[in-house]
mmCIF file of C-alpha atoms and ligand atoms in Angstrom:
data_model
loop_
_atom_site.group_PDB
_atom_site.id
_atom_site.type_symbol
_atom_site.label_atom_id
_atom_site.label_comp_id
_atom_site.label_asym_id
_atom_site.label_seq_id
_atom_site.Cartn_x
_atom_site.Cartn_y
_atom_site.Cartn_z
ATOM 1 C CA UNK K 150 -10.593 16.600 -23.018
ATOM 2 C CA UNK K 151 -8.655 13.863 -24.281
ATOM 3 C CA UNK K 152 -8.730 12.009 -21.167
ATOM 4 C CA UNK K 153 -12.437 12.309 -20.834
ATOM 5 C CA UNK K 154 -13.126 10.888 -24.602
ATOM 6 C CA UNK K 155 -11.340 8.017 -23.869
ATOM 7 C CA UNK K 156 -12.816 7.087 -20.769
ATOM 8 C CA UNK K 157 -15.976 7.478 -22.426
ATOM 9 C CA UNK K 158 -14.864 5.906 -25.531
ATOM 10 C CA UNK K 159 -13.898 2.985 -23.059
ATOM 11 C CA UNK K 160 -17.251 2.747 -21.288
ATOM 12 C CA UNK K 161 -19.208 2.669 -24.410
ATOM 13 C CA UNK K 162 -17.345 -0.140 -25.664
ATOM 14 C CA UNK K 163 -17.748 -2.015 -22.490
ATOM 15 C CA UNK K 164 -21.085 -1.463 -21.910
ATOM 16 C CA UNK K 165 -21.663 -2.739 -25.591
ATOM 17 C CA UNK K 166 -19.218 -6.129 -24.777
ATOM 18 C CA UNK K 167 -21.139 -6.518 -21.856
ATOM 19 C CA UNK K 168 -24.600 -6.277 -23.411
ATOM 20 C CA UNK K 169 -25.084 -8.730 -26.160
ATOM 21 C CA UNK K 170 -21.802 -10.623 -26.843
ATOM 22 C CA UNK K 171 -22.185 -14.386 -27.352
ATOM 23 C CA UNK K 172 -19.380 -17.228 -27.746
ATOM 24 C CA UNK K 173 -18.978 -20.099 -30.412
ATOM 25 C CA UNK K 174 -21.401 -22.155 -27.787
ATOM 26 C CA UNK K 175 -23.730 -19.503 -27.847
ATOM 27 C CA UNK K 176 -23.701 -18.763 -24.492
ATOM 28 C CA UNK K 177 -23.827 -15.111 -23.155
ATOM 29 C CA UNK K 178 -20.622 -13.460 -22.030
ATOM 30 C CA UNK K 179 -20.369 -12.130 -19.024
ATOM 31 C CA UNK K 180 -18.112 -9.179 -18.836
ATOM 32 C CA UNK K 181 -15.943 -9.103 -15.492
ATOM 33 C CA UNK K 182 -14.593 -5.981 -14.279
ATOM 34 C CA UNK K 183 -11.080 -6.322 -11.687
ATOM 35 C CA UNK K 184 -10.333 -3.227 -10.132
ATOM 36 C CA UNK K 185 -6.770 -3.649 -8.125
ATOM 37 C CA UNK K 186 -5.198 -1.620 -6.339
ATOM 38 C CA UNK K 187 -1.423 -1.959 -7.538
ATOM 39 C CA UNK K 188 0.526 -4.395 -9.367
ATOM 40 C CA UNK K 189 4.242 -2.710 -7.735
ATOM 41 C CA UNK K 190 3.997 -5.771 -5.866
ATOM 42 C CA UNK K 191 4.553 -9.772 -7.144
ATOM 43 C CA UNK K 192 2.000 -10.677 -5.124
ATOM 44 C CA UNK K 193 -0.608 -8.606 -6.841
ATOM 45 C CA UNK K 194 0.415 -9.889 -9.975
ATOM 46 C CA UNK K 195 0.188 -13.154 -9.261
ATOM 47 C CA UNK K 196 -3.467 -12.118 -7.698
ATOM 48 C CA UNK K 197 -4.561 -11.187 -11.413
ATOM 49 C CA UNK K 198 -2.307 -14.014 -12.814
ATOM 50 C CA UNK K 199 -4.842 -16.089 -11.150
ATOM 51 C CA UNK K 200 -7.952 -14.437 -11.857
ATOM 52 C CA UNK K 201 -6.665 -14.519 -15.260
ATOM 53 C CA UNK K 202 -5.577 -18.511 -15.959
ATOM 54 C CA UNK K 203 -9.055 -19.403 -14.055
ATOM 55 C CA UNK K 204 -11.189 -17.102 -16.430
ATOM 56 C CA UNK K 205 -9.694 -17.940 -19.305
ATOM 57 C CA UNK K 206 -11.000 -22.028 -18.598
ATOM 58 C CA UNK K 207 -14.152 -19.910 -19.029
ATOM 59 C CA UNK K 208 -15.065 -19.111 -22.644
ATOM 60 C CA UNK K 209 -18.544 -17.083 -21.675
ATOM 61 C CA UNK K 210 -16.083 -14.424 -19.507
ATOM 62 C CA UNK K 211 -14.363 -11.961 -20.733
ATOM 63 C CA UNK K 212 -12.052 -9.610 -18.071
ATOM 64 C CA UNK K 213 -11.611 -5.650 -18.029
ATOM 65 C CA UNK K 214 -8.349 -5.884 -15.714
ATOM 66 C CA UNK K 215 -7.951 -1.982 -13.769
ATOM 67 C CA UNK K 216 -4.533 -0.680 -11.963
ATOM 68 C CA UNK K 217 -5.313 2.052 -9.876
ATOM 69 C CA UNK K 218 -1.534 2.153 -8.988
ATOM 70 C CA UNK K 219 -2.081 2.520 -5.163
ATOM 71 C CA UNK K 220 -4.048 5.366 -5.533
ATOM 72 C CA UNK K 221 -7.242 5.218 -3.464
ATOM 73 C CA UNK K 222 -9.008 7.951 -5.705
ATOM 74 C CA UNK K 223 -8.117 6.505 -8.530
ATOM 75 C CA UNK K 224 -9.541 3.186 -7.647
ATOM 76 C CA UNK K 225 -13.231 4.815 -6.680
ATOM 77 C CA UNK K 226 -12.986 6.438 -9.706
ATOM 78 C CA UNK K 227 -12.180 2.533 -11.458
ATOM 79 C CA UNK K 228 -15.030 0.781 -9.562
ATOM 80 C CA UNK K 229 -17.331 3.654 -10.689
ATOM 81 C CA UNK K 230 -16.351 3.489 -14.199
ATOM 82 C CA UNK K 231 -17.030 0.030 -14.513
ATOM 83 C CA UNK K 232 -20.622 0.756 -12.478
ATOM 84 C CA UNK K 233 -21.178 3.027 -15.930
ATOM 85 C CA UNK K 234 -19.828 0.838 -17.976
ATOM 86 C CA UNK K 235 -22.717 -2.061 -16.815
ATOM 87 C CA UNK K 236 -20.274 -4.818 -16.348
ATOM 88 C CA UNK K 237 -22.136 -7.971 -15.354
ATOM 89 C CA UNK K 238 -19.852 -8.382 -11.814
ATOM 90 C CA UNK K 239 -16.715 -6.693 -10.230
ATOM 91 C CA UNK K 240 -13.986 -8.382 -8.112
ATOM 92 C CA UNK K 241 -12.484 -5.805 -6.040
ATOM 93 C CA UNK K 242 -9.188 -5.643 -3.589
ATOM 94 C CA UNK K 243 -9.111 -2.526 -2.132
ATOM 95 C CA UNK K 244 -6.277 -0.768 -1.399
ATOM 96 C CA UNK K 245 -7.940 0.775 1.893
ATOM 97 C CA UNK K 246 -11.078 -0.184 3.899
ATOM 98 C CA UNK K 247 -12.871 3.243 4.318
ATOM 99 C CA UNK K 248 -12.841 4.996 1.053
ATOM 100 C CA UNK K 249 -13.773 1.993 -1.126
ATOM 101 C CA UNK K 250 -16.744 0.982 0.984
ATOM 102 C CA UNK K 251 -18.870 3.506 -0.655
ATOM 103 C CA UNK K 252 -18.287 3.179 -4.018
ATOM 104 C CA UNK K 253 -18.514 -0.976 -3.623
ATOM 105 C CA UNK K 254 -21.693 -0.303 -1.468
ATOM 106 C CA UNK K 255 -22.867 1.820 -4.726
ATOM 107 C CA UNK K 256 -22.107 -0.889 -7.070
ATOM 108 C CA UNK K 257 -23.947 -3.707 -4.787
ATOM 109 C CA UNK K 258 -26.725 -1.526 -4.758
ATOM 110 C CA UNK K 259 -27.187 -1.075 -8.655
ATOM 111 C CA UNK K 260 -27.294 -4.897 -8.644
ATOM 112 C CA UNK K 261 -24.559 -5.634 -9.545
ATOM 113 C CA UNK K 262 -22.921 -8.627 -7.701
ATOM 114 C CA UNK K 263 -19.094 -7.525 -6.212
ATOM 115 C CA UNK K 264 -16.197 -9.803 -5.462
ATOM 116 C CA UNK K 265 -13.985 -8.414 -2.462
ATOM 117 C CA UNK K 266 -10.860 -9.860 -2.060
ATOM 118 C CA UNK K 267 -8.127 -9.959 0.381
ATOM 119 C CA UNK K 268 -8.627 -6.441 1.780
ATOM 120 C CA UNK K 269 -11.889 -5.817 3.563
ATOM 121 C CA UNK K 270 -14.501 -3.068 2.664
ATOM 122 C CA UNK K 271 -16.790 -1.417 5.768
ATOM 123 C CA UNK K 272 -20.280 -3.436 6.316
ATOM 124 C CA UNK K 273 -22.555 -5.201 4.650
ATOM 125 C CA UNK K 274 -22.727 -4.018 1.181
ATOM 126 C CA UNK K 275 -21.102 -6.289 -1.314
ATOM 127 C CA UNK K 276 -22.080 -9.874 -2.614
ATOM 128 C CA UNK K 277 -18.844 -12.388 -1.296
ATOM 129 C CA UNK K 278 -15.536 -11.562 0.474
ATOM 130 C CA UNK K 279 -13.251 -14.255 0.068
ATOM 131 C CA UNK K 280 -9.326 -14.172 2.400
ATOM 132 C CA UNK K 281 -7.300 -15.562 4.722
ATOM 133 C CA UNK K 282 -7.634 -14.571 7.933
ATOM 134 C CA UNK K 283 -5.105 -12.864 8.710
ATOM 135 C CA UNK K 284 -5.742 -12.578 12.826
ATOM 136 C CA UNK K 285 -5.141 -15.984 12.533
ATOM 137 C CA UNK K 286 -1.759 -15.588 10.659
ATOM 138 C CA UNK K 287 -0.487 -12.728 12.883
ATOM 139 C CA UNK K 288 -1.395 -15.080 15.716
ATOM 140 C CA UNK K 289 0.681 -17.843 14.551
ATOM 141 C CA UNK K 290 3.358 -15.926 13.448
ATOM 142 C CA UNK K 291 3.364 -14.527 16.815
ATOM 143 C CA UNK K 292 3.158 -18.043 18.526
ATOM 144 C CA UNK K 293 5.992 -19.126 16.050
ATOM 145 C CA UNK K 294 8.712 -16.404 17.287
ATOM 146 C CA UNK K 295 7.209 -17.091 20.663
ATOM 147 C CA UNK K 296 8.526 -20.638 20.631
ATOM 148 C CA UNK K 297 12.051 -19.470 19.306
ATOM 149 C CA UNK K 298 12.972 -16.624 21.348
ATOM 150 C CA UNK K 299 13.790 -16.185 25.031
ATOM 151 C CA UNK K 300 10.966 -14.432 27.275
ATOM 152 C CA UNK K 301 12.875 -11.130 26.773
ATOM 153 C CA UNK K 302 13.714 -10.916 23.442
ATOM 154 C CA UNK K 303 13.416 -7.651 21.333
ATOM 155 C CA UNK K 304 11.310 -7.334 18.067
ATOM 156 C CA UNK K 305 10.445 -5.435 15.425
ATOM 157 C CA UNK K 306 7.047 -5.337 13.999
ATOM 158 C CA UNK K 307 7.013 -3.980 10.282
ATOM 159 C CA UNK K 308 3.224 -3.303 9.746
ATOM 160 C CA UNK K 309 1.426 -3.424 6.736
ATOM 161 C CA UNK K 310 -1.181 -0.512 5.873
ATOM 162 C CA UNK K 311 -2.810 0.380 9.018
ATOM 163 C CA UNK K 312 -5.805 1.784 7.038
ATOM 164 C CA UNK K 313 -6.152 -1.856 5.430
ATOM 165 C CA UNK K 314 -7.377 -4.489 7.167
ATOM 166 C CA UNK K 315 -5.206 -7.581 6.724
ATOM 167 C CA UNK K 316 -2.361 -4.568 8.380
ATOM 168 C CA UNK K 317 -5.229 -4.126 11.219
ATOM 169 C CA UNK K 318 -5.310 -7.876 11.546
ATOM 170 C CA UNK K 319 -2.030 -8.845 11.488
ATOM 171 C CA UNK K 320 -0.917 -6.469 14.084
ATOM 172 C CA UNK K 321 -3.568 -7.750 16.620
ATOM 173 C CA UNK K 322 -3.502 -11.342 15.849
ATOM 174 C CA UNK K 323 0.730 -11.295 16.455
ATOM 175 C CA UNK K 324 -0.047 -9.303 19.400
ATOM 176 C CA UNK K 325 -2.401 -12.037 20.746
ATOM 177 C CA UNK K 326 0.254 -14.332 19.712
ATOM 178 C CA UNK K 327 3.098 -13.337 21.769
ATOM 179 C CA UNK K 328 1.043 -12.078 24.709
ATOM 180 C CA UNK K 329 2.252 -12.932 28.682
ATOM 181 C CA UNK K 330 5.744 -14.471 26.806
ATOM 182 C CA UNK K 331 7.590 -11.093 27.922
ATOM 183 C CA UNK K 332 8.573 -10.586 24.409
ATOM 184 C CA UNK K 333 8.784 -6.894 23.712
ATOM 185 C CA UNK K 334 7.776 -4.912 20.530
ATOM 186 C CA UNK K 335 10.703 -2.373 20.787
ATOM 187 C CA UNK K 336 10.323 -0.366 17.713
ATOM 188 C CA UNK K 337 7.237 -0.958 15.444
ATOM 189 C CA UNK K 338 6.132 1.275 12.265
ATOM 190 C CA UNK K 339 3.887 1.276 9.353
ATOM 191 C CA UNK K 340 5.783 0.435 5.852
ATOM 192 C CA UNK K 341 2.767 0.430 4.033
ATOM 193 C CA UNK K 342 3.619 -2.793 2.630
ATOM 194 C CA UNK K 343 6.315 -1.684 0.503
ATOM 195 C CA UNK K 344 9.907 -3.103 0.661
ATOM 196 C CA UNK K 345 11.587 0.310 0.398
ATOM 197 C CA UNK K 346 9.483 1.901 3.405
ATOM 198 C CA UNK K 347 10.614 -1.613 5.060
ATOM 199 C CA UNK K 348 14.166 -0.997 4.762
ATOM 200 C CA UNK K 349 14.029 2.681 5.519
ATOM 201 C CA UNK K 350 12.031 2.169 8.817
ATOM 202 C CA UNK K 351 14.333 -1.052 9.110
ATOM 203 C CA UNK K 352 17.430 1.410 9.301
ATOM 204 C CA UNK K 353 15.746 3.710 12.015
ATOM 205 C CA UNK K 354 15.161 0.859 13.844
ATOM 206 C CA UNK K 355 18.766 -0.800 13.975
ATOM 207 C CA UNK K 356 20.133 2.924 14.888
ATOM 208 C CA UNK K 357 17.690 2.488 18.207
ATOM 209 C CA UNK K 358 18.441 -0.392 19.500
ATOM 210 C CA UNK K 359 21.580 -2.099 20.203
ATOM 211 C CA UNK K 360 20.220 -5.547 20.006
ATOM 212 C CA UNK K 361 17.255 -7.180 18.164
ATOM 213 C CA UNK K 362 15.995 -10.547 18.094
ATOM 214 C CA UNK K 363 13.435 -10.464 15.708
ATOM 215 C CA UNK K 364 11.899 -8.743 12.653
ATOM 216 C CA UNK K 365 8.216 -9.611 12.165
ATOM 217 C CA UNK K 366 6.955 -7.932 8.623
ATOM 218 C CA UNK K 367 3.396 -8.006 7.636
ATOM 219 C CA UNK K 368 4.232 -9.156 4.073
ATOM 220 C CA UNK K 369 7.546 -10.874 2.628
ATOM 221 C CA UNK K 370 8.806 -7.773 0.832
ATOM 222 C CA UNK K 371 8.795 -6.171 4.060
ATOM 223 C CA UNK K 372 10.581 -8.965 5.658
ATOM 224 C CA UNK K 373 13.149 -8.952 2.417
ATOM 225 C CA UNK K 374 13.493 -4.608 3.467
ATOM 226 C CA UNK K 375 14.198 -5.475 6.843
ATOM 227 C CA UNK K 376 16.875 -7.869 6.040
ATOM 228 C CA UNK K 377 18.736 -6.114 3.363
ATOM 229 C CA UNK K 378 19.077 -2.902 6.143
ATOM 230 C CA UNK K 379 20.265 -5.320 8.588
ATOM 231 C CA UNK K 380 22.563 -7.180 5.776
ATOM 232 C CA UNK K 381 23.782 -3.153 5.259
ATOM 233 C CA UNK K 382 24.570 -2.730 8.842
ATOM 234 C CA UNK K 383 26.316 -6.168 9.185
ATOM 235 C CA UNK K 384 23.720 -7.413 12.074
ATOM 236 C CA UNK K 385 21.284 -9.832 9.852
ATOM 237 C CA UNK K 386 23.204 -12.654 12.062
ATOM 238 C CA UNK K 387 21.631 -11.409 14.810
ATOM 239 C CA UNK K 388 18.161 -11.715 14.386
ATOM 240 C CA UNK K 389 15.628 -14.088 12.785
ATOM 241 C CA UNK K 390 13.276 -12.747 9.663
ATOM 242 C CA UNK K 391 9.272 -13.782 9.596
ATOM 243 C CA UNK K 392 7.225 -12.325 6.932
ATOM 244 C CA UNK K 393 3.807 -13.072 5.674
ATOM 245 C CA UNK K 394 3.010 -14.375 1.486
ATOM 246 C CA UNK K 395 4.962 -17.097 0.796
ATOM 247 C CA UNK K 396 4.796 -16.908 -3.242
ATOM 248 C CA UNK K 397 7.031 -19.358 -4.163
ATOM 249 C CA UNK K 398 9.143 -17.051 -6.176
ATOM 250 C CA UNK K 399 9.383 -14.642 -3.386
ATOM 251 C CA UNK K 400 8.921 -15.709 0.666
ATOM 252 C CA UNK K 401 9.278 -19.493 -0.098
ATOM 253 C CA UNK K 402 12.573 -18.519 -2.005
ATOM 254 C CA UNK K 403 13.998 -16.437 0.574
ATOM 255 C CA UNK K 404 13.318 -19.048 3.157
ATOM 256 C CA UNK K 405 15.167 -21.549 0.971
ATOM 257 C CA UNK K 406 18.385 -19.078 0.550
ATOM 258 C CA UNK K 407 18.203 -18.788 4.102
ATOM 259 C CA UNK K 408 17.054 -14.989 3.911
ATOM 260 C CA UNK K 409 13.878 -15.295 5.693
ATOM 261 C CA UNK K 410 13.387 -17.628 9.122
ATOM 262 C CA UNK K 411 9.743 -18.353 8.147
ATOM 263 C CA UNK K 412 6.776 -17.029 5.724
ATOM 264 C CA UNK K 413 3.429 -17.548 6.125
ATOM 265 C CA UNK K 414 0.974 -18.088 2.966
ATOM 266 C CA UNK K 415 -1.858 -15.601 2.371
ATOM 267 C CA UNK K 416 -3.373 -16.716 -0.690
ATOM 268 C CA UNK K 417 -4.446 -14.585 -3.613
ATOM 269 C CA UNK K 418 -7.534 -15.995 -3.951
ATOM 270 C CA UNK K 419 -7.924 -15.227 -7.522
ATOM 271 C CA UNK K 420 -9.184 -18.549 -8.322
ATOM 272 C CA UNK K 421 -11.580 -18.309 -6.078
ATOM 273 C CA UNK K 422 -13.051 -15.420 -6.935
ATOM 274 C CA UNK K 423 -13.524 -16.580 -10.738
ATOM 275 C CA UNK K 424 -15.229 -19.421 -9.261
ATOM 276 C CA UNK K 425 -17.546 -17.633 -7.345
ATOM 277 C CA UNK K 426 -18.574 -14.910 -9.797
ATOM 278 C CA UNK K 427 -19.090 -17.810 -12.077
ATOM 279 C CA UNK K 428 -21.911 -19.320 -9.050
ATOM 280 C CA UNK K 429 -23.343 -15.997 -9.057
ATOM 281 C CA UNK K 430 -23.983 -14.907 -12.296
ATOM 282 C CA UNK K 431 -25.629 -18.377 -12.868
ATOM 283 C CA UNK K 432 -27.510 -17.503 -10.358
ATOM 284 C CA UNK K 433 -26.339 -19.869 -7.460
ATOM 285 C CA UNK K 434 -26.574 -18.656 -3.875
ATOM 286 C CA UNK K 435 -22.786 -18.087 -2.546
ATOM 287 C CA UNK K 436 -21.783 -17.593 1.230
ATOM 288 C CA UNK K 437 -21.500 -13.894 2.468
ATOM 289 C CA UNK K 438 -17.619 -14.708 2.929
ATOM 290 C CA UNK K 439 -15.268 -17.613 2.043
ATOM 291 C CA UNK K 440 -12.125 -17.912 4.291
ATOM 292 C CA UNK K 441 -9.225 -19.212 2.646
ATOM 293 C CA UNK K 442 -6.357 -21.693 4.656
ATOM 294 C CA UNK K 443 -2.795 -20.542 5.161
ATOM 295 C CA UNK K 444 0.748 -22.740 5.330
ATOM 296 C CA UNK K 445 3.736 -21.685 7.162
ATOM 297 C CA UNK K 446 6.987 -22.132 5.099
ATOM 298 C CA UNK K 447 10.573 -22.773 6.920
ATOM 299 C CA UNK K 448 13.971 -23.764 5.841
ATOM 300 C CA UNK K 449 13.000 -27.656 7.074
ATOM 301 C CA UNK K 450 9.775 -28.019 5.934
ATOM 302 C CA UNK K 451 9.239 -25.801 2.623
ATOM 303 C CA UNK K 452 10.413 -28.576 0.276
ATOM 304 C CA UNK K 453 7.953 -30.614 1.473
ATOM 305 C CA UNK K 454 5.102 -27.577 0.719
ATOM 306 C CA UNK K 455 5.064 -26.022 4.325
ATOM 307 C CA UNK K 456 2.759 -26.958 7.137
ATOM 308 C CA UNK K 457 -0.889 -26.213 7.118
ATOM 309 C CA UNK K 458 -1.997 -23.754 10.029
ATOM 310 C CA UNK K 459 -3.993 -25.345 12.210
HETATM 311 C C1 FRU D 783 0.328 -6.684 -1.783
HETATM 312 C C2 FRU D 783 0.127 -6.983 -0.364
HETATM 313 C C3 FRU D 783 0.616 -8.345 0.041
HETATM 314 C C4 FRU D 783 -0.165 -8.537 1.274
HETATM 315 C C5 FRU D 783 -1.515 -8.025 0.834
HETATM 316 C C6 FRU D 783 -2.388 -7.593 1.935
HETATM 317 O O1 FRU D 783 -0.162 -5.402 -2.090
HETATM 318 O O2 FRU D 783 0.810 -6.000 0.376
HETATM 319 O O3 FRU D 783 1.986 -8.393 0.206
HETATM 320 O O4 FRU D 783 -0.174 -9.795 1.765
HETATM 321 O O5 FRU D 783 -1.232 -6.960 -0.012
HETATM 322 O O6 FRU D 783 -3.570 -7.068 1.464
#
């Protein structure tokens, strides 16, 4: 009962923010809704961090931030509440492709313009995506190892969340990567992007195989997993760490303590997505999907910023 009141409590008051609220310029505010999906891990936060700073330059939005705490039901439920609640636009990153498509596919339909970031929704039915691309990441991850390892060398891929996309993407575009080098994928697994997964999986792995070369994680937590199991075991010496972020208080300082070999940026694109709500909702035409650029960070190049990907 209580539960319900306040949700309803909480849609009443945003539908009357969202309605008639002006600022000292007199403009309308636009109320933004941000469903994400968790903030377990730095990167998210730094995703609304972003969204945050860039809205705040803004003095006709206002932001209704959501946590649905990697739980897929609870973020339908989020994106439907704010659907109610008649929020003038919703940014979205999904924790998983399939189940959010419909309830982002609902909101696009009731007019209201969607955001999706980072993690891809099914089809057509949502206003902007805006990522990296992370086929192109996996791929140069995969041609980075390729150029430092010998044409049998033994990995480990650490995959991200095969029911997201960037997980989907990663895995294919480092498989393109390394392809026809002889490099083999010895022992692979999903760690869901979390860092204790990573190190669990991480474990099984170093119990399997007497020798590994390489450790490539889809994100830099799972890269951090990796090492600390292979730390544990006394064999990080023997192998070299790529992971995929770069944040510069996590991947970029791991490569700089020598932790990780390389990291590879994948941009929040939070201010982005402020940007591009803003286009909308003054009624500017924005492009179906906005692919952000990517840097690869190593111990001799990431005081310098890292090199663009080409
Ligand atoms: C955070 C995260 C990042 C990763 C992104 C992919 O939840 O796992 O580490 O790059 O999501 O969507």
């Amino acid at each position: 009962m209580h539960r319900y009141f306040l949700t309803f409590l909480a849609a009443v008051l945003l539908a009357g923010c969202s309605r008639s609220v002006s600022n000292p310029a007199g403009e309308k505010v636009f109320t933004v809704g941000m469903s994400q999906c968790n903030l377990g891990e730095p990167w998210r936060v730094q995703m609304n961090a972003d969204i945050e700073a860039a809205a705040k330059k803004h003095s006709n939005l206002r932001m209704v931030f959501k946590d649905a705490q990697n739980d897929t039901l609870k973020q339908r439920a989020h994106i439907e509440e704010l659907v109610s609640a008649g929020v003038d636009a919703i940014i979205v990153s999904p924790k998983e492709s399939q189940p959010l498509t419909e309830p982002v596919a609902k909101a696009y339909q009731a007019k209201i313009p969607v955001i999706v970031l980072d993690r891809a929704v099914q089809g057509d039915d949502f206003t902007c995506f805006i990522g990296a691309d992370n086929k192109k990441i996996g791929k140069a991850a995969g041609e980075w190892l390729r150029n430092r390892l010998g044409p049998k060398a033994t990995v480990v891929e650490l995959k991200g969340l095969m029911t997201s996309v960037p997980g989907q993407d990663r895995n294919q575009g480092f498989r393109a990567g390394i392809e026809g080098s002889g490099i083999h994928v010895a022992f692979e697994a999903d760690m869901k992007w979390l860092e204790p997964d990573a190190r669990k999986e991480m474990e099984s792995a170093l119990a399997r195989l007497s020798r590994i070369d390489a450790v490539y994680a889809h994100n830099d937590p799972g890269a951090h997993g990796a090492y600390l199991a292979a730390k544990a075991a006394n064999r990080h010496r023997e192998m070299i760490f790529v992971g995929i972020d770069a944040l510069p208080h996590e991947g970029i300082a791991y490569v700089k303590q020598g932790i990780l070999n390389a990291t590879f940026q994948y941009p929040t694109g939070g201010a982005e997505a402020i940007e591009t709500v803003l286009k909308i909702l003054g009624g500017q035409q924005v492009p179906k999907t906005i692919v952000l650029g990517s840097r690869v960070f190593t111990a001799e190049n990431a005081d310098q910023g890292g090199e663009s990907l080409p």
